[in-house]
Amino acid sequence: MLGPPGSGKGTYASRLTAILGVPHISTGDMVREEIKAQTEIGRRIKEYSDRGELVPDDIIIAMLLERLKKPDAQRGFILDGFTRTLKQAEELEKLFRINLVVNLNVPDEIIIQRLSNRLVCRRCGAIYNRLTLKPKVDEICDLCGGELYQRDDDKPEVIRERLNVYRRITEPLIRYYREKGVLKDVYCNDLMTPPDVIVEKILGFIRDMEKEEAEKKGG
Ligand code: AMP
């Protein structure tokens, strides 16, 4: 899933994972878990995450490749928040063939609205929004009863930096994947579009991709 912060990568990926039966792997969640657990890596990466900057490639690539060795990832996976640099894309490609890159196009006004109203479950990581995806009970996760909180990096000054980093460093990957013929665009111009509408579009791309792959194999 490619797209700026707040474009819905995590929301859509978590729904797709339930439908497709392959894991949703979010490097942002992995970063937050390391920081929360105060591991050696967590201590090294906290300052980058707090400032809205990218964690150095060697650290994040090693974390991701370790995760991809686990048994649940052997049939495929949905990546959310990875790749974010050209180096990451090149390293991933050495080991895996990427079938589909979904590029989420969302205007900045919507991103800022979304991020500044986003709430995340402290226990299971489920994503909510004060305006558009409210929990049934205020500040409590519908799925696990955990407490909802605002991410530290969803504060206005950090949001601005994360968007800058995205435009400067990650956006060039759109062209990279487009040239490889694996990129599909999704447009979301309305804050109130229900996530399932976008998920259905992505499932359509997956069905097309599977059909093409089957035809290639058959022919
Ligand atoms: P996210 O939840 O995807 O917005 O990620 C939160 C933070 O984790 C980012 O602002 C970065 O500091 C770090 N991070 C997550 N994924 C990556 C990545 N692929 N490369 C570098 N830093 C990352």
Short mmCIF file of C-alpha atoms in Angstrom, two decimals, residues 60-195:
data_model
loop_
_atom_site.label_atom_id
_atom_site.label_comp_id
_atom_site.label_asym_id
_atom_site.label_seq_id
_atom_site.Cartn_x
_atom_site.Cartn_y
_atom_site.Cartn_z
CA ILE A 60 13.79 -0.85 9.02
CA ILE A 61 14.81 -3.24 6.23
CA ALA A 62 16.30 -5.69 8.75
CA MET A 63 13.13 -5.52 10.88
CA LEU A 64 10.86 -6.13 7.90
CA LEU A 65 12.89 -8.99 6.42
CA GLU A 66 12.92 -10.71 9.81
CA ARG A 67 9.12 -10.40 9.96
CA LEU A 68 8.71 -11.80 6.45
CA LYS A 69 10.48 -15.01 7.49
CA LYS A 70 7.62 -15.95 9.83
CA PRO A 71 5.40 -18.84 8.72
CA ASP A 72 2.26 -16.72 8.27
CA ALA A 73 3.96 -14.63 5.56
CA GLN A 74 4.95 -17.53 3.33
CA ARG A 75 1.75 -17.42 1.22
CA GLY A 76 1.92 -13.67 0.68
CA PHE A 77 1.44 -10.45 2.63
CA ILE A 78 0.10 -6.92 2.51
CA LEU A 79 2.72 -4.30 3.29
CA ASP A 80 1.60 -1.02 4.83
CA GLY A 81 4.18 1.76 5.19
CA PHE A 82 6.92 -0.18 3.40
CA THR A 83 8.50 0.61 0.95
CA ARG A 84 9.19 4.27 1.64
CA THR A 85 12.58 4.80 -0.03
CA LEU A 86 14.17 3.61 -3.26
CA LYS A 87 16.71 1.61 -1.26
CA GLN A 88 13.88 -0.26 0.51
CA ALA A 89 12.20 -1.00 -2.82
CA GLU A 90 15.42 -2.38 -4.27
CA GLU A 91 16.14 -4.55 -1.24
CA LEU A 92 12.61 -5.96 -1.15
CA GLU A 93 12.80 -6.79 -4.82
CA LYS A 94 15.92 -8.87 -4.35
CA LEU A 95 13.88 -11.35 -2.31
CA PHE A 96 10.25 -11.02 -3.38
CA ARG A 97 8.21 -10.32 -6.45
CA ILE A 98 5.72 -7.55 -5.75
CA ASN A 99 2.46 -8.32 -7.58
CA LEU A 100 0.55 -5.13 -6.94
CA VAL A 101 1.20 -1.65 -5.58
CA VAL A 102 -1.96 0.24 -4.64
CA ASN A 103 -1.30 3.98 -4.77
CA LEU A 104 -3.76 5.92 -2.62
CA ASN A 105 -4.35 9.46 -3.92
CA VAL A 106 -5.85 11.72 -1.27
CA PRO A 107 -5.85 15.55 -1.19
CA ASP A 108 -3.87 17.22 1.61
CA GLU A 109 -6.98 18.79 3.23
CA ILE A 110 -8.46 15.34 3.76
CA ILE A 111 -5.18 13.95 5.08
CA ILE A 112 -4.90 16.70 7.67
CA GLN A 113 -8.55 16.24 8.73
CA ARG A 114 -8.03 12.49 9.01
CA LEU A 115 -4.77 12.52 10.92
CA SER A 116 -5.78 15.18 13.40
CA ASN A 117 -8.93 13.19 14.24
CA ARG A 118 -7.40 9.71 14.14
CA LEU A 119 -7.59 7.47 17.20
CA VAL A 120 -5.78 4.16 17.56
CA CYS A 121 -6.44 1.29 19.95
CA ARG A 122 -3.61 0.92 22.45
CA ARG A 123 -4.20 -2.83 22.66
CA CYS A 124 -4.94 -4.11 19.13
CA GLY A 125 -3.98 -1.17 16.87
CA ALA A 126 -7.45 -0.80 15.28
CA ILE A 127 -7.93 2.62 13.68
CA TYR A 128 -10.86 4.99 14.32
CA ASN A 129 -11.68 8.59 13.48
CA ARG A 130 -13.54 11.14 15.58
CA LEU A 131 -15.41 12.39 12.49
CA THR A 132 -15.83 9.46 10.16
CA LEU A 133 -15.18 6.15 11.92
CA LYS A 134 -16.41 6.64 15.46
CA PRO A 135 -16.19 3.81 17.99
CA LYS A 136 -19.52 2.65 19.44
CA VAL A 137 -18.44 3.82 22.90
CA ASP A 138 -16.30 6.98 23.17
CA GLU A 139 -12.55 6.29 23.44
CA ILE A 140 -13.05 2.48 23.59
CA CYS A 141 -12.16 -0.02 20.87
CA ASP A 142 -15.17 -1.87 19.39
CA LEU A 143 -13.05 -4.94 18.71
CA CYS A 144 -11.15 -5.54 21.94
CA GLY A 145 -12.35 -2.98 24.51
CA GLY A 146 -8.88 -1.36 24.59
CA GLU A 147 -8.35 2.36 25.22
CA LEU A 148 -8.15 4.64 22.17
CA TYR A 149 -5.43 7.28 22.00
CA GLN A 150 -3.98 9.86 19.63
CA ARG A 151 -0.58 8.93 18.19
CA ASP A 152 2.23 11.30 19.21
CA ASP A 153 3.10 11.86 15.57
CA ASP A 154 -0.50 12.85 14.71
CA LYS A 155 0.11 16.31 16.23
CA PRO A 156 -0.05 19.21 13.69
CA GLU A 157 3.66 20.09 13.53
CA VAL A 158 4.69 16.45 13.10
CA ILE A 159 1.96 15.84 10.51
CA ARG A 160 3.45 18.65 8.41
CA GLU A 161 6.93 17.07 8.58
CA ARG A 162 5.60 13.60 7.72
CA LEU A 163 3.86 15.00 4.65
CA ASN A 164 7.08 16.76 3.58
CA VAL A 165 9.07 13.56 4.02
CA TYR A 166 6.47 11.68 1.98
CA ARG A 167 6.59 14.16 -0.91
CA ARG A 168 10.39 14.34 -0.94
CA ILE A 169 11.44 10.76 -0.34
CA THR A 170 8.54 8.34 -0.84
CA GLU A 171 6.54 9.88 -3.69
CA PRO A 172 9.26 9.12 -6.29
CA LEU A 173 8.39 5.44 -5.75
CA ILE A 174 5.12 6.03 -7.62
CA ARG A 175 7.06 6.43 -10.83
CA TYR A 176 9.37 3.54 -9.95
CA TYR A 177 6.47 1.09 -9.53
CA ARG A 178 4.47 2.56 -12.41
CA GLU A 179 7.38 1.86 -14.75
CA LYS A 180 7.43 -1.73 -13.52
CA GLY A 181 3.76 -2.03 -14.50
CA VAL A 182 2.51 -3.06 -11.05
CA LEU A 183 0.97 0.21 -9.84
CA LYS A 184 -2.78 0.87 -9.66
CA ASP A 185 -4.24 4.20 -8.60
CA VAL A 186 -7.13 4.66 -6.21
CA TYR A 187 -8.64 8.13 -5.73
CA CYS A 188 -10.41 9.25 -2.59
CA ASN A 189 -11.53 12.86 -2.66
CA ASP A 190 -14.27 12.69 -0.07
CA LEU A 191 -13.63 12.36 3.66
CA MET A 192 -16.91 10.49 4.09
CA THR A 193 -16.26 7.71 1.53
CA PRO A 194 -16.81 4.47 3.48
CA PRO A 195 -13.65 2.31 3.66
#
